[in-house]
mmCIF file of C-alpha atoms in Angstrom:
data_model
loop_
_atom_site.group_PDB
_atom_site.id
_atom_site.type_symbol
_atom_site.label_atom_id
_atom_site.label_comp_id
_atom_site.label_asym_id
_atom_site.label_seq_id
_atom_site.Cartn_x
_atom_site.Cartn_y
_atom_site.Cartn_z
ATOM 1 C CA MET A 54 -32.369 -15.658 -0.667
ATOM 2 C CA SER A 55 -28.854 -14.744 0.288
ATOM 3 C CA ARG A 56 -26.270 -17.460 0.726
ATOM 4 C CA ARG A 57 -24.226 -15.030 2.827
ATOM 5 C CA THR A 58 -27.118 -14.531 5.250
ATOM 6 C CA SER A 59 -27.766 -18.273 5.239
ATOM 7 C CA ARG A 60 -24.137 -18.840 6.253
ATOM 8 C CA GLU A 61 -24.517 -16.287 9.053
ATOM 9 C CA PHE A 62 -27.570 -18.125 10.355
ATOM 10 C CA ALA A 63 -25.822 -21.493 10.065
ATOM 11 C CA LEU A 64 -22.875 -20.079 12.026
ATOM 12 C CA GLN A 65 -25.275 -18.987 14.765
ATOM 13 C CA GLY A 66 -26.665 -22.517 14.907
ATOM 14 C CA LEU A 67 -23.206 -24.086 15.062
ATOM 15 C CA PHE A 68 -22.215 -21.638 17.788
ATOM 16 C CA GLN A 69 -25.256 -22.650 19.876
ATOM 17 C CA ILE A 70 -24.423 -26.323 19.452
ATOM 18 C CA ASP A 71 -20.759 -25.808 20.322
ATOM 19 C CA VAL A 72 -21.057 -23.342 23.188
ATOM 20 C CA VAL A 73 -24.360 -24.082 24.929
ATOM 21 C CA ASP A 74 -24.605 -27.726 23.851
ATOM 22 C CA ALA A 75 -27.906 -27.221 22.016
ATOM 23 C CA ASP A 76 -29.104 -30.176 19.987
ATOM 24 C CA VAL A 77 -28.895 -29.830 16.217
ATOM 25 C CA GLN A 78 -32.627 -29.628 15.496
ATOM 26 C CA SER A 79 -33.269 -27.076 18.248
ATOM 27 C CA ALA A 80 -30.411 -24.891 17.047
ATOM 28 C CA ILE A 81 -31.629 -25.014 13.441
ATOM 29 C CA THR A 82 -35.204 -24.262 14.462
ATOM 30 C CA HIS A 83 -34.079 -21.374 16.652
ATOM 31 C CA VAL A 84 -32.061 -19.660 13.932
ATOM 32 C CA LEU A 85 -34.703 -20.205 11.256
ATOM 33 C CA ASP A 86 -37.414 -18.755 13.497
ATOM 34 C CA GLN A 87 -35.804 -15.299 13.356
ATOM 35 C CA GLU A 88 -38.116 -12.865 11.614
ATOM 36 C CA GLY A 89 -37.331 -10.948 8.476
ATOM 37 C CA ALA A 90 -34.367 -12.974 7.319
ATOM 38 C CA GLU A 91 -33.971 -13.873 3.669
ATOM 39 C CA VAL A 92 -32.319 -17.263 4.012
ATOM 40 C CA ASP A 93 -32.362 -20.579 2.224
ATOM 41 C CA PRO A 94 -33.610 -22.889 4.994
ATOM 42 C CA MET A 95 -32.408 -26.041 3.209
ATOM 43 C CA PHE A 96 -28.898 -24.593 2.889
ATOM 44 C CA VAL A 97 -28.874 -23.555 6.568
ATOM 45 C CA ARG A 98 -30.033 -27.028 7.620
ATOM 46 C CA ASP A 99 -27.429 -28.696 5.441
ATOM 47 C CA LEU A 100 -24.560 -26.515 6.663
ATOM 48 C CA VAL A 101 -25.436 -27.084 10.308
ATOM 49 C CA SER A 102 -26.348 -30.769 10.210
ATOM 50 C CA GLY A 103 -23.601 -31.671 7.722
ATOM 51 C CA THR A 104 -20.912 -29.854 9.678
ATOM 52 C CA VAL A 105 -21.977 -31.509 12.924
ATOM 53 C CA ALA A 106 -22.258 -34.967 11.324
ATOM 54 C CA ARG A 107 -18.707 -34.704 9.973
ATOM 55 C CA GLN A 108 -17.234 -32.711 12.847
ATOM 56 C CA ASP A 109 -14.764 -35.399 13.940
ATOM 57 C CA MET A 110 -13.279 -35.652 10.444
ATOM 58 C CA ILE A 111 -13.268 -31.859 10.034
ATOM 59 C CA ASP A 112 -11.641 -31.337 13.426
ATOM 60 C CA GLU A 113 -8.871 -33.784 12.501
ATOM 61 C CA LEU A 114 -8.166 -31.717 9.389
ATOM 62 C CA LEU A 115 -8.177 -28.499 11.396
ATOM 63 C CA LYS A 116 -5.745 -29.999 13.913
ATOM 64 C CA LYS A 117 -3.453 -31.024 11.073
ATOM 65 C CA TYR A 118 -3.448 -27.605 9.403
ATOM 66 C CA SER A 119 -3.607 -25.306 12.437
ATOM 67 C CA VAL A 120 -0.139 -26.074 13.710
ATOM 68 C CA GLY A 121 0.377 -24.772 17.222
ATOM 69 C CA TRP A 122 -3.332 -24.229 17.836
ATOM 70 C CA ASP A 123 -5.426 -26.536 19.946
ATOM 71 C CA LEU A 124 -9.061 -26.437 18.785
ATOM 72 C CA SER A 125 -10.260 -25.798 22.329
ATOM 73 C CA ARG A 126 -8.076 -22.672 22.516
ATOM 74 C CA MET A 127 -9.441 -21.166 19.311
ATOM 75 C CA ALA A 128 -12.089 -18.494 19.610
ATOM 76 C CA ASN A 129 -15.502 -20.181 19.463
ATOM 77 C CA VAL A 130 -16.561 -18.196 16.409
ATOM 78 C CA ASP A 131 -13.299 -18.872 14.566
ATOM 79 C CA ARG A 132 -13.519 -22.606 15.254
ATOM 80 C CA ASN A 133 -17.079 -22.802 13.949
ATOM 81 C CA VAL A 134 -16.375 -20.628 10.910
ATOM 82 C CA LEU A 135 -13.517 -22.984 10.044
ATOM 83 C CA ARG A 136 -15.632 -26.100 10.569
ATOM 84 C CA MET A 137 -18.428 -24.789 8.374
ATOM 85 C CA ALA A 138 -16.031 -23.612 5.649
ATOM 86 C CA VAL A 139 -14.237 -26.962 5.525
ATOM 87 C CA TYR A 140 -17.585 -28.756 5.321
ATOM 88 C CA GLU A 141 -18.716 -26.527 2.466
ATOM 89 C CA MET A 142 -15.398 -26.843 0.607
ATOM 90 C CA LEU A 143 -15.542 -30.637 0.793
ATOM 91 C CA PHE A 144 -19.247 -31.370 0.416
ATOM 92 C CA HIS A 145 -20.483 -28.503 -1.784
ATOM 93 C CA PRO A 146 -18.164 -28.695 -4.790
ATOM 94 C CA GLU A 147 -20.620 -26.550 -6.758
ATOM 95 C CA THR A 148 -19.453 -23.576 -4.685
ATOM 96 C CA PRO A 149 -15.927 -22.524 -5.656
ATOM 97 C CA SER A 150 -13.523 -22.902 -2.745
ATOM 98 C CA HIS A 151 -12.302 -19.313 -3.096
ATOM 99 C CA VAL A 152 -15.890 -18.121 -2.560
ATOM 100 C CA VAL A 153 -16.187 -20.276 0.567
ATOM 101 C CA ILE A 154 -12.875 -18.922 1.885
ATOM 102 C CA ASN A 155 -13.855 -15.290 1.237
ATOM 103 C CA GLU A 156 -17.192 -15.828 2.965
ATOM 104 C CA ALA A 157 -15.443 -17.468 5.931
ATOM 105 C CA ILE A 158 -13.023 -14.542 6.228
ATOM 106 C CA ASP A 159 -15.926 -12.077 6.202
ATOM 107 C CA LEU A 160 -17.828 -14.096 8.820
ATOM 108 C CA ALA A 161 -14.770 -14.264 11.065
ATOM 109 C CA LYS A 162 -14.118 -10.525 10.769
ATOM 110 C CA GLY A 163 -17.801 -9.704 11.274
ATOM 111 C CA PHE A 164 -18.506 -11.970 14.230
ATOM 112 C CA SER A 165 -15.112 -12.321 15.911
ATOM 113 C CA THR A 166 -12.116 -9.985 15.648
ATOM 114 C CA PRO A 167 -10.392 -8.187 12.760
ATOM 115 C CA GLU A 168 -7.423 -10.556 13.206
ATOM 116 C CA SER A 169 -9.719 -13.569 12.923
ATOM 117 C CA GLY A 170 -10.014 -13.058 9.182
ATOM 118 C CA LYS A 171 -6.271 -13.551 8.756
ATOM 119 C CA PHE A 172 -6.296 -16.571 11.061
ATOM 120 C CA VAL A 173 -9.157 -18.246 9.166
ATOM 121 C CA ASN A 174 -7.594 -17.403 5.805
ATOM 122 C CA GLY A 175 -4.253 -18.883 6.852
ATOM 123 C CA ILE A 176 -5.730 -22.231 7.832
ATOM 124 C CA LEU A 177 -8.110 -22.519 4.881
ATOM 125 C CA ALA A 178 -5.308 -21.557 2.466
ATOM 126 C CA LYS A 179 -3.323 -24.547 3.763
ATOM 127 C CA ILE A 180 -6.300 -26.873 3.229
ATOM 128 C CA LEU A 181 -7.171 -25.544 -0.247
ATOM 129 C CA PRO A 182 -4.487 -27.457 -2.221
ATOM 130 C CA GLU A 183 -5.736 -30.696 -0.650
ATOM 131 C CA VAL A 184 -9.456 -30.201 -1.359
ATOM 132 C CA ASP A 185 -9.694 -32.545 -4.355
ATOM 133 C CA ALA A 186 -7.869 -35.352 -2.547
ATOM 134 C CA LEU A 187 -9.922 -34.772 0.604
ATOM 135 C CA ARG A 188 -13.160 -34.891 -1.410
ATOM 136 C CA ALA A 189 -12.076 -38.217 -2.892
ATOM 137 C CA GLN A 190 -11.309 -39.588 0.586
ATOM 138 C CA ALA A 191 -14.718 -38.412 1.802
ATOM 139 C CA GLY A 192 -16.450 -40.086 -1.131
ATOM 140 C CA GLN A 193 -17.433 -36.899 -2.920
#
């Protein structure tokens, strides 16, 4: 089971929730019902439900570190890649943050625009030095 593919599926679920206002369970079910995918369903569920459950806190962080960018003006894919990456950095300490950032860059480049990778990297690089303190604040 590929974590990369699981992240792609989780991103699809987050996109559905954000753009078409799907409910969390429906979005998760929809992405997991795709045939032929080698994904970790528990990881997909956790990324989607955890990101949504902590979205307000994550969005506050993104507002703080994306100076000059209103979240509503960000590309939908970029916004959801960032949300998911921040969630994983804070609540999955077993995954090194540099791995999460590289995966987020690849997702942004693959599902948005070539420039999106730089945009995502820039914001996550600003958050990275604060990860330990942010984990402590979040009770991790």
